[in-house]
Coordinates of C-alpha atoms in Angstrom, one line a residue:
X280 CA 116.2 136.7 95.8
X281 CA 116.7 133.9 93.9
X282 CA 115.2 129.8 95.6
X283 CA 118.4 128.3 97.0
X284 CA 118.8 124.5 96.7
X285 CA 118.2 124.2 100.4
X286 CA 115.5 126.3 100.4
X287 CA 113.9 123.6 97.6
X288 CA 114.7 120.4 99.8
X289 CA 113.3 122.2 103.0
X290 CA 109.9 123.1 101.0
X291 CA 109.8 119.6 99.2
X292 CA 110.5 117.7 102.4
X293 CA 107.8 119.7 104.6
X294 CA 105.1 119.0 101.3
X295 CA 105.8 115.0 102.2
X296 CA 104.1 112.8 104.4
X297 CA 103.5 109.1 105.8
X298 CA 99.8 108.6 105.6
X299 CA 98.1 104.9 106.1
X300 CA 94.8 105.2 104.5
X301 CA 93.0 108.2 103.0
X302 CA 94.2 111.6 104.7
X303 CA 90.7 112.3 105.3
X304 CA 89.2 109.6 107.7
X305 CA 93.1 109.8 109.1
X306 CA 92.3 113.2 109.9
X307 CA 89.2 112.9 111.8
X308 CA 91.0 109.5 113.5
X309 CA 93.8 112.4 114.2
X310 CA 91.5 115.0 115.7
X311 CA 89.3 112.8 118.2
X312 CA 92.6 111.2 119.2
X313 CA 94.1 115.1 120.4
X314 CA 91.2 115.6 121.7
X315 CA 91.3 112.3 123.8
X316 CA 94.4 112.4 124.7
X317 CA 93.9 116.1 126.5
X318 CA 90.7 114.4 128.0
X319 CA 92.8 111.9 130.3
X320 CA 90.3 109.4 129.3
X321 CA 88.3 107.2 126.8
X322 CA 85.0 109.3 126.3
X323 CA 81.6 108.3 126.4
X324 CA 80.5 110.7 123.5
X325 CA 82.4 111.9 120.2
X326 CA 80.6 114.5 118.4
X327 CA 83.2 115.3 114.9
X328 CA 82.3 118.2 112.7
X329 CA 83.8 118.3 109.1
X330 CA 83.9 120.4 106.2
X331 CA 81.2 119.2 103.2
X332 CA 84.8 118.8 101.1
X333 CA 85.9 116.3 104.0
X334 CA 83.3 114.3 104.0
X335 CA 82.9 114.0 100.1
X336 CA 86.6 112.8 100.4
X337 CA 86.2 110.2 103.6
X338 CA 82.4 108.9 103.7
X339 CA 83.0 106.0 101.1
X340 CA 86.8 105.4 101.7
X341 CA 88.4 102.1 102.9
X342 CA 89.9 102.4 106.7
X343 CA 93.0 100.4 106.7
X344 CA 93.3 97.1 108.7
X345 CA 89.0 97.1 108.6
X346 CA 87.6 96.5 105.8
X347 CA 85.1 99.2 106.1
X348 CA 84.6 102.0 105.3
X349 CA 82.9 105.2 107.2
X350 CA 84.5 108.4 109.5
X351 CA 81.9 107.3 112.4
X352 CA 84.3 104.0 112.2
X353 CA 87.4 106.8 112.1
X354 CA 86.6 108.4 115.0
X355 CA 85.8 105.6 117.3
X356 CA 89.2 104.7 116.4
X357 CA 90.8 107.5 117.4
X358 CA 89.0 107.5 121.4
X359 CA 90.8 103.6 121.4
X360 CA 94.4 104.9 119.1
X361 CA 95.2 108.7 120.9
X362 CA 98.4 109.0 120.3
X363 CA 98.0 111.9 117.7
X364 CA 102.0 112.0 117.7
X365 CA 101.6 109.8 114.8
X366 CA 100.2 112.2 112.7
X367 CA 98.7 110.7 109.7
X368 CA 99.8 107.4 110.3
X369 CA 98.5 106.7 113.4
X370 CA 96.2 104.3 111.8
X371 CA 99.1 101.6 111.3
X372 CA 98.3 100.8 115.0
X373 CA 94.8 99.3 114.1
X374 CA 94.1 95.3 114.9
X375 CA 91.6 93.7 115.0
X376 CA 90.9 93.6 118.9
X377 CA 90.7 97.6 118.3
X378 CA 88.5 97.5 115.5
X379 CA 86.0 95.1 117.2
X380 CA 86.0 97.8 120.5
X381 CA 85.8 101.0 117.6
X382 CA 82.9 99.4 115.8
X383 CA 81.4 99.0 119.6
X384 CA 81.4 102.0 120.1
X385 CA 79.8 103.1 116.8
X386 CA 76.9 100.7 117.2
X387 CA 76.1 101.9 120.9
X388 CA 75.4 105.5 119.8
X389 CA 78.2 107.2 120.9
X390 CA 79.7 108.6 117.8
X391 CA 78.0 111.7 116.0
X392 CA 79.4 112.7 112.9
X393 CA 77.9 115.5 110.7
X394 CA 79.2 118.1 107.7
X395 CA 78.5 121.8 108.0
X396 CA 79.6 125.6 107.3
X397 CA 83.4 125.4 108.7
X398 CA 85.9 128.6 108.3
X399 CA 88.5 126.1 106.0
X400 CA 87.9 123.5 103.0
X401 CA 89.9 121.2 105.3
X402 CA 88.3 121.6 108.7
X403 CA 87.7 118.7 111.5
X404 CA 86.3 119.9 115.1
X405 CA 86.5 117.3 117.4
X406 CA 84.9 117.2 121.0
X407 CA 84.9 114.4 123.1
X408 CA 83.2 114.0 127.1
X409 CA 83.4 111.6 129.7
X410 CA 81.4 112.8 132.7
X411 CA 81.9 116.6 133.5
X412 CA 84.5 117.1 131.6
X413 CA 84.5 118.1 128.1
X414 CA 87.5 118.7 125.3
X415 CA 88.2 119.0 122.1
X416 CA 90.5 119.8 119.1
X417 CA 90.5 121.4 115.9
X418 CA 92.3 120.5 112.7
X419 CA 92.7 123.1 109.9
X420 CA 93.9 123.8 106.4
X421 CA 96.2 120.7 106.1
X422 CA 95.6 116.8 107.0
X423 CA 97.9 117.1 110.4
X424 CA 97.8 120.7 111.4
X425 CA 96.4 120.6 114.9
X426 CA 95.4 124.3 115.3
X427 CA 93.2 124.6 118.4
X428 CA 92.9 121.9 121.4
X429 CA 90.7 122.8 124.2
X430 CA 90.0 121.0 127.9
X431 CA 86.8 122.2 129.8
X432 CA 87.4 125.9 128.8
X433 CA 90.9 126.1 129.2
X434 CA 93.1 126.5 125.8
X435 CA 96.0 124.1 125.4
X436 CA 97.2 124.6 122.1
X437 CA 96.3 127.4 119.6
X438 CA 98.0 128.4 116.1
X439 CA 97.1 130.3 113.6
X440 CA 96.3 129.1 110.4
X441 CA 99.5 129.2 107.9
X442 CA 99.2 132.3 105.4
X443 CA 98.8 131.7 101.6
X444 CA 102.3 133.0 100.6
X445 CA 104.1 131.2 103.8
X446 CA 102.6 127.8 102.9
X447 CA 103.4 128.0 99.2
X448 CA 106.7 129.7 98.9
X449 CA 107.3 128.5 95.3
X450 CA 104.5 130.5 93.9
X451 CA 106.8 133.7 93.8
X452 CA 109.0 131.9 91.3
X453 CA 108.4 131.0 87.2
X454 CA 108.5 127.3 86.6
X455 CA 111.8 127.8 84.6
X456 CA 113.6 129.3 87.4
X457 CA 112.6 125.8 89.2
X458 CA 113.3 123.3 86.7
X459 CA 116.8 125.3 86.1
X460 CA 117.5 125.0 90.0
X461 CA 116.9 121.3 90.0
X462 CA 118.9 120.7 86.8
X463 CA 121.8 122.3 88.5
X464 CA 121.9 120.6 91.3
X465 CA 123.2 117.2 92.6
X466 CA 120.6 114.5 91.8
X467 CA 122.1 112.7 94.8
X468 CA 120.4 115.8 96.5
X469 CA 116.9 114.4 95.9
X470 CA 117.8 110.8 97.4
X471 CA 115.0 111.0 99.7
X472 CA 111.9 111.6 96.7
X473 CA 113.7 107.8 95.4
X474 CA 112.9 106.0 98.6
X475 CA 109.4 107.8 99.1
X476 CA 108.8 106.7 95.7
X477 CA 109.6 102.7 96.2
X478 CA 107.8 102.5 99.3
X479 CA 104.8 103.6 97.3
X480 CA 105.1 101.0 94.8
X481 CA 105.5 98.4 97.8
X482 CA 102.0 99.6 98.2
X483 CA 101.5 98.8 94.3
X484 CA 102.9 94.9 94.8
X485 CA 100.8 94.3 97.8
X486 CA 97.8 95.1 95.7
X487 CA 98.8 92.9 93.0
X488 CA 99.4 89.7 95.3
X489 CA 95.5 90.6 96.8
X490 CA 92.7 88.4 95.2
X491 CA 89.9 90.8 96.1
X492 CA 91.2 93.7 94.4
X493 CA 91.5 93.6 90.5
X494 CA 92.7 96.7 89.0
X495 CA 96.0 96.4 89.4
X496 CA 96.4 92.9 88.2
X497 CA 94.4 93.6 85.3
X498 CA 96.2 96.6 84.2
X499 CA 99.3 94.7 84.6
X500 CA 97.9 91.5 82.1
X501 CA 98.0 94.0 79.6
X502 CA 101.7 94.8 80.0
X503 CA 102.9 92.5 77.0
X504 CA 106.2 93.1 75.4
X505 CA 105.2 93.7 72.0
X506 CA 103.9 96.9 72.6
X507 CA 105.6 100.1 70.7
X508 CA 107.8 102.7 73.1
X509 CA 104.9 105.2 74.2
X510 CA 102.0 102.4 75.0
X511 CA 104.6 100.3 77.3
X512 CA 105.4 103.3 79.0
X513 CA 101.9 104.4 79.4
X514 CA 100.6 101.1 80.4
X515 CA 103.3 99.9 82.9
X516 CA 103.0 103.2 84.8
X517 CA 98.4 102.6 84.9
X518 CA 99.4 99.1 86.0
X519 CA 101.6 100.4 89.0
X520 CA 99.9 103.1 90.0
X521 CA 96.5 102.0 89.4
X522 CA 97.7 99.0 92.3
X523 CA 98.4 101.4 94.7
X524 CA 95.5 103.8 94.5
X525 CA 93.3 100.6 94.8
X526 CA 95.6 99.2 97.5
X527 CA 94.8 102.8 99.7
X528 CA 91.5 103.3 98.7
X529 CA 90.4 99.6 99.2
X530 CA 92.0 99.6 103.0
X531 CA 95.1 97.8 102.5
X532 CA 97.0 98.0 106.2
X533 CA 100.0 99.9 103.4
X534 CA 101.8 102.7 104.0
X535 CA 101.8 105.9 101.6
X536 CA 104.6 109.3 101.4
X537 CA 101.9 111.8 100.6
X538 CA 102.7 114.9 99.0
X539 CA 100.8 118.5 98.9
X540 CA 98.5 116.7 101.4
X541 CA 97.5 114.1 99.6
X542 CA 98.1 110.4 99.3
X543 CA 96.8 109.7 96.1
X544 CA 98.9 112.7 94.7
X545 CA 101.9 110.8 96.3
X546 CA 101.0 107.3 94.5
X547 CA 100.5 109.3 91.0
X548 CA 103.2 111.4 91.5
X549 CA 105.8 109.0 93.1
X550 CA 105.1 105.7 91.4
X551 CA 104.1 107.5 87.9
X552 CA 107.4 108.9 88.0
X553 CA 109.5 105.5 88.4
X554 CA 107.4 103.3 86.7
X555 CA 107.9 105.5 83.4
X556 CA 111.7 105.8 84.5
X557 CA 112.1 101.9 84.9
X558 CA 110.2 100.9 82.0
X559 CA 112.3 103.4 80.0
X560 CA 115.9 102.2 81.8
X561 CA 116.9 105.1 83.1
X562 CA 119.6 105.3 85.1
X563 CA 119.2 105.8 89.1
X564 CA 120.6 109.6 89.3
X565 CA 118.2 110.4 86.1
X566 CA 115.0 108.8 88.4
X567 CA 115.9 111.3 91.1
X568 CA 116.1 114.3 88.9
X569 CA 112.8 113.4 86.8
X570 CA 111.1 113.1 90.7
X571 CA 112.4 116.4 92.0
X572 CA 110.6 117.9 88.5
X573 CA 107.5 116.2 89.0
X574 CA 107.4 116.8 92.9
X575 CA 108.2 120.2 93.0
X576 CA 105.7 121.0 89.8
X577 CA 103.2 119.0 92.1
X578 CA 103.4 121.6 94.8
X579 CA 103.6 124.7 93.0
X580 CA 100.4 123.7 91.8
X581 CA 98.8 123.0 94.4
X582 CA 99.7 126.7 95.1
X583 CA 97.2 127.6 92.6
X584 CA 94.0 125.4 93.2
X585 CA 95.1 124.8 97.3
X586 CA 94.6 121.7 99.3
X587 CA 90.8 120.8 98.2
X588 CA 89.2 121.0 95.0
X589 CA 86.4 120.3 93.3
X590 CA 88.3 118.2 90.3
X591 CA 90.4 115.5 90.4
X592 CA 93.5 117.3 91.5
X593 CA 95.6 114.3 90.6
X594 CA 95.0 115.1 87.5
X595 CA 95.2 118.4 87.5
X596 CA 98.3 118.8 89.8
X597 CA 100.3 115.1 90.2
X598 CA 99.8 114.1 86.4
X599 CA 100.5 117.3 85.4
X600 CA 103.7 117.6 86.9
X601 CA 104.3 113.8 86.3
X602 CA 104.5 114.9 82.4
X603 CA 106.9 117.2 83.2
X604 CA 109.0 114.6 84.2
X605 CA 108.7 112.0 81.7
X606 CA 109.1 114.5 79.0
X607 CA 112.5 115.5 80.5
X608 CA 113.4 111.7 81.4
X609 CA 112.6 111.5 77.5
X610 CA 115.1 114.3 76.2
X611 CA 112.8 116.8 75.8
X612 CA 113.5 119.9 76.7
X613 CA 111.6 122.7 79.0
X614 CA 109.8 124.0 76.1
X615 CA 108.6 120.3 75.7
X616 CA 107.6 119.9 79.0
X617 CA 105.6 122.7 79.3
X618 CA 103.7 121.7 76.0
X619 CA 103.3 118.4 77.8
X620 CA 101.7 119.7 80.8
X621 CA 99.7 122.2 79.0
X622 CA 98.1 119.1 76.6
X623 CA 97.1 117.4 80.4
X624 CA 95.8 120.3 81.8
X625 CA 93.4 121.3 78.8
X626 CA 92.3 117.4 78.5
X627 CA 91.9 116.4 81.8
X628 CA 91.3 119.4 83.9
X629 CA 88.3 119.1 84.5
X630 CA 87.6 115.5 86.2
X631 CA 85.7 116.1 88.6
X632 CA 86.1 115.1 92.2
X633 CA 83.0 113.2 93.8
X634 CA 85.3 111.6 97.0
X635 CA 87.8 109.4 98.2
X636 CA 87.0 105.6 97.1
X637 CA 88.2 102.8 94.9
X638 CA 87.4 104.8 91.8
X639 CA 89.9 107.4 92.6
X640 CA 92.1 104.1 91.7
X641 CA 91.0 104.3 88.2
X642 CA 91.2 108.0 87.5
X643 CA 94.5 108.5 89.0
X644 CA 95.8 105.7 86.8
X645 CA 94.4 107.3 84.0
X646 CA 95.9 110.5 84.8
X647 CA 99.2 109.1 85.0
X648 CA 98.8 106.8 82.0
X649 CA 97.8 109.9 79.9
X650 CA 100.5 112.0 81.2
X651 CA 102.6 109.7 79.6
X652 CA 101.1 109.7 76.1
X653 CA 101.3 114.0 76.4
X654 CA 105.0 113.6 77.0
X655 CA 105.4 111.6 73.4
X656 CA 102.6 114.0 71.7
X657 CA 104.9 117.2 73.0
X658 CA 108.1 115.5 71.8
X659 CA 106.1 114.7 68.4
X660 CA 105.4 118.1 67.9
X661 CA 101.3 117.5 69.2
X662 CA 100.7 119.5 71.7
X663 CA 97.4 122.2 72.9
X664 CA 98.2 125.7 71.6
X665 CA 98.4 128.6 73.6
X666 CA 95.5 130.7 73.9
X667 CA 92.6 127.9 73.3
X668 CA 90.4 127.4 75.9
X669 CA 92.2 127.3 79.7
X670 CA 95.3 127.1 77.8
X671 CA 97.1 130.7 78.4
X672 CA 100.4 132.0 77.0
X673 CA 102.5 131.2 80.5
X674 CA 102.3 128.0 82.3
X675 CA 101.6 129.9 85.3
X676 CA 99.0 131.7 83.9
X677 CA 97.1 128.5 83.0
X678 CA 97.6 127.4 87.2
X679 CA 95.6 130.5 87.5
X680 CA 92.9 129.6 85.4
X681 CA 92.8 126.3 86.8
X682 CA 92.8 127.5 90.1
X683 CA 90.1 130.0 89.2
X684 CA 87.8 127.0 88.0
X685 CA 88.1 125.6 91.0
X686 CA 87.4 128.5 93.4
X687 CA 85.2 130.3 92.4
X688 CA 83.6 128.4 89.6
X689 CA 83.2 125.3 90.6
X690 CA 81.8 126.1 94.3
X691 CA 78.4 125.5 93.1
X692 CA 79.4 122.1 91.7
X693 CA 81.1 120.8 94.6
X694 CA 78.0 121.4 97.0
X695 CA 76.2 119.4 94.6
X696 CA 78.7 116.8 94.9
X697 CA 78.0 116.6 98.4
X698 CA 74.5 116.6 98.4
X699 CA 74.6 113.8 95.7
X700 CA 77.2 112.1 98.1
X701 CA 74.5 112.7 101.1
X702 CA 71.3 111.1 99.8
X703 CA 73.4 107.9 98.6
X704 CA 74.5 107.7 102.2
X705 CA 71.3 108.0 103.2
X706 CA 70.1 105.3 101.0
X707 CA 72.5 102.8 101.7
X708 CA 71.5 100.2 104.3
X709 CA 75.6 99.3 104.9
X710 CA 76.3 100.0 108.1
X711 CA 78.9 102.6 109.7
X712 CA 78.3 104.7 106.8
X713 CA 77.6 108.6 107.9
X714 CA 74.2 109.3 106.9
X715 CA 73.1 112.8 108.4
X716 CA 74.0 116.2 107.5
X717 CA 74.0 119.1 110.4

């Protein structure tokens, strides 16, 4: 049976988000406050568990509305902020008062968090105590899915973990039968991926009115107008989305619509998107096509290498289908687009991932930037061939390879990551960093 245009909107809109701050210390923030909240009161102890991929993603991250950084920090904030109906944005209710209380908390001892063995990528067990009584909760596979919550023995909430094919339901179709779907249908229909994508660039213009953070602003000083077609493009859409990485990963109090479970992929794949489609004029209903093409490719790729990786997977997933899109807003046509996201994939591929932090600021924004320039190469005629290297004769086919690199062959990679990661921790003397391993 052929995807349906509802069936398209219903996937896209359950792939999208609200997330303030990184997804990873706003998971653990998530978890302790479930498990608080069940408790009936604050605890006296927090003891987190996470996943060696979620700690390389939250131990050096900024905390929104803190300016610090650490998931011991995270977690005392969820015992003071349980309301875990917020999901991933439940820290937008940080103030000052709060953090002085969370950071309390941290320096008395009570928080305990350590990486280990866990059964997902994306695991965060969460047990809190106050006296006798004991609970905890468990949050697996995605950000926000609250699988298992626990109150002195007796089980509260259980789910199963989401199957591979139910929780990427594009993977049984070709990438052509996708981009012909959204061509056919209403760009009115995909309304929604517009707004998501100006609130993330508000997130861009709040960085570039902050003194502290540079990126963006510098980025943006080399926007001059005498630049030729392809470099204004390029460098208005590093400016803008550089800006908003920095503005999330330096803990900016900003909001972010995160897609495929990821924040950053929403800030490369939203603002990419309509900072190439302003700078090139387009008109509002050709912006709303061009970001159903880059968001949907963004999931369906994520199919393929799943939630955590050992690369940059804005690179390898957001950019990718970011040049999809800007090859299309540029009159290309699919074969173009393909060439395009082929020329990203087997340049860029393999940036790796070493955690969440400001410098995911700068590869994101050279992700996006380069997406860009592989749109022009393809419509030039420049493009990677099929058949070299990770570069196979289907798009789908090269997914596959890039999903293989990342599991199974860059397992051993990623541990070292962590354990690189660790001992820096460990040699830091900044305080609320996590430090130990389990």
């Amino acid at each position: 049976m052929p995807l349906t245009g509802t069936e398209l909107l219903d996937v896209l809109a359950s792939e999208i988000e609200s997330s303030t701050g990184c997804t990873d210390p706003g998971s653990v923030c998530l978890a302790v406050a479930a498990a608080t909240e069940v408790l009936g009161a604050k605890p006296e102890e927090i003891h987190v568990l996470v996943s060696p991929n979620l700690y390389k993603n939250g131990v050096s991250v900024g905390i929104p509305g803190t300016g610090r950084v650490g998931l011991p920090l995270a977690a005392a904030l969820g015992a003071l902020l349980h309301d875990p109906g917020r999901g991933l944005a439940i820290l937008s209710d940080v103030t000052d008062a709060v953090v002085r209380q969370a950071e309390q908390i941290v320096s008395d001892d009570r928080v305990h968090v350590a990486y280990g063995q866990a059964p997902d990528p994306l695991y965060v067990k969460a047990t809190v105590t106050r006296g006798q009584d004991k609970a905890y909760a468990v949050i697996m596979g995605d950000y926000s899915r609250i699988t298992e919550v626990v109150r002195n023995g007796e089980t509260l909430i259980r789910r199963s973990v989401v199957s591979s094919a139910s929780a990427y339901p594009l993977k049984q179709y070709t990438v052509k039968s996708l981009y012909d779907l959204i061509l056919s249908m209403e760009p009115e229909a995909f309304r929604f991926l517009l707004e998501n994508a100006r609130r993330n660039k508000d997130a861009a213009l709040q960085d570039l009115q902050s003194s502290s953070l540079p990126l963006g602003r510098h980025f943006q000083q080399c926007m001059t107008p005498d630049l030729t077609d392809s470099l204004a493009v390029s460098s208005a859409v590093q400016a803008y989305t550089a800006a908003a990485g920095e503005a999330r990963m330096g803990g900016l109090n900003v909001a972010i619509m995160a897609i495929a479970g990821s924040g950053n992929h929403g800030i490369t794949n939203f603002v990419g998107v309509l900072s190439a489609a302003e700078a090139l004029h387009a008109t509002e209903e050709q912006v709303m096509t061009a970001l159903a093409i880059s968001s949907t490719l963004t999931v369906y790729i994520k199919a393929y290498i799943k939630r955590m990786t050992a690369f940059c997977g804005c690179g390898v997933a957001a950019a990718t289908g970011m040049a999809a899109a800007v090859t299309w807003l540029l009159g290309g046509s699919y074969e173009d687009s393909v060439h395009a996201m082929q020329t990203v994939l087997g340049t860029i591929g393999g940036m790796f991932c070493d955690g969440a932090k400001l410098s995911c600021a700068y590869k994101l924004s050279t992700a996006a930037s380069f997406a860009v320039q592989a749109s022009y190469l393809a419509l030039d005629g420049c493009y990677l061939p099929e058949g070299v290297g990770i570069i196979a004769h289907t798009i789908e086919q090269t997914f596959a390879n890039v999903g293989r690199l990342n599991d199974p062959g860059m397992l051993a990679t990623d541990r070292e990551l962590v354990q690189i990661i660790a001992k820096n921790q460990q040699c830091a003397a900044a305080p609320v960093q996590e430090t130990g391993k389990e």
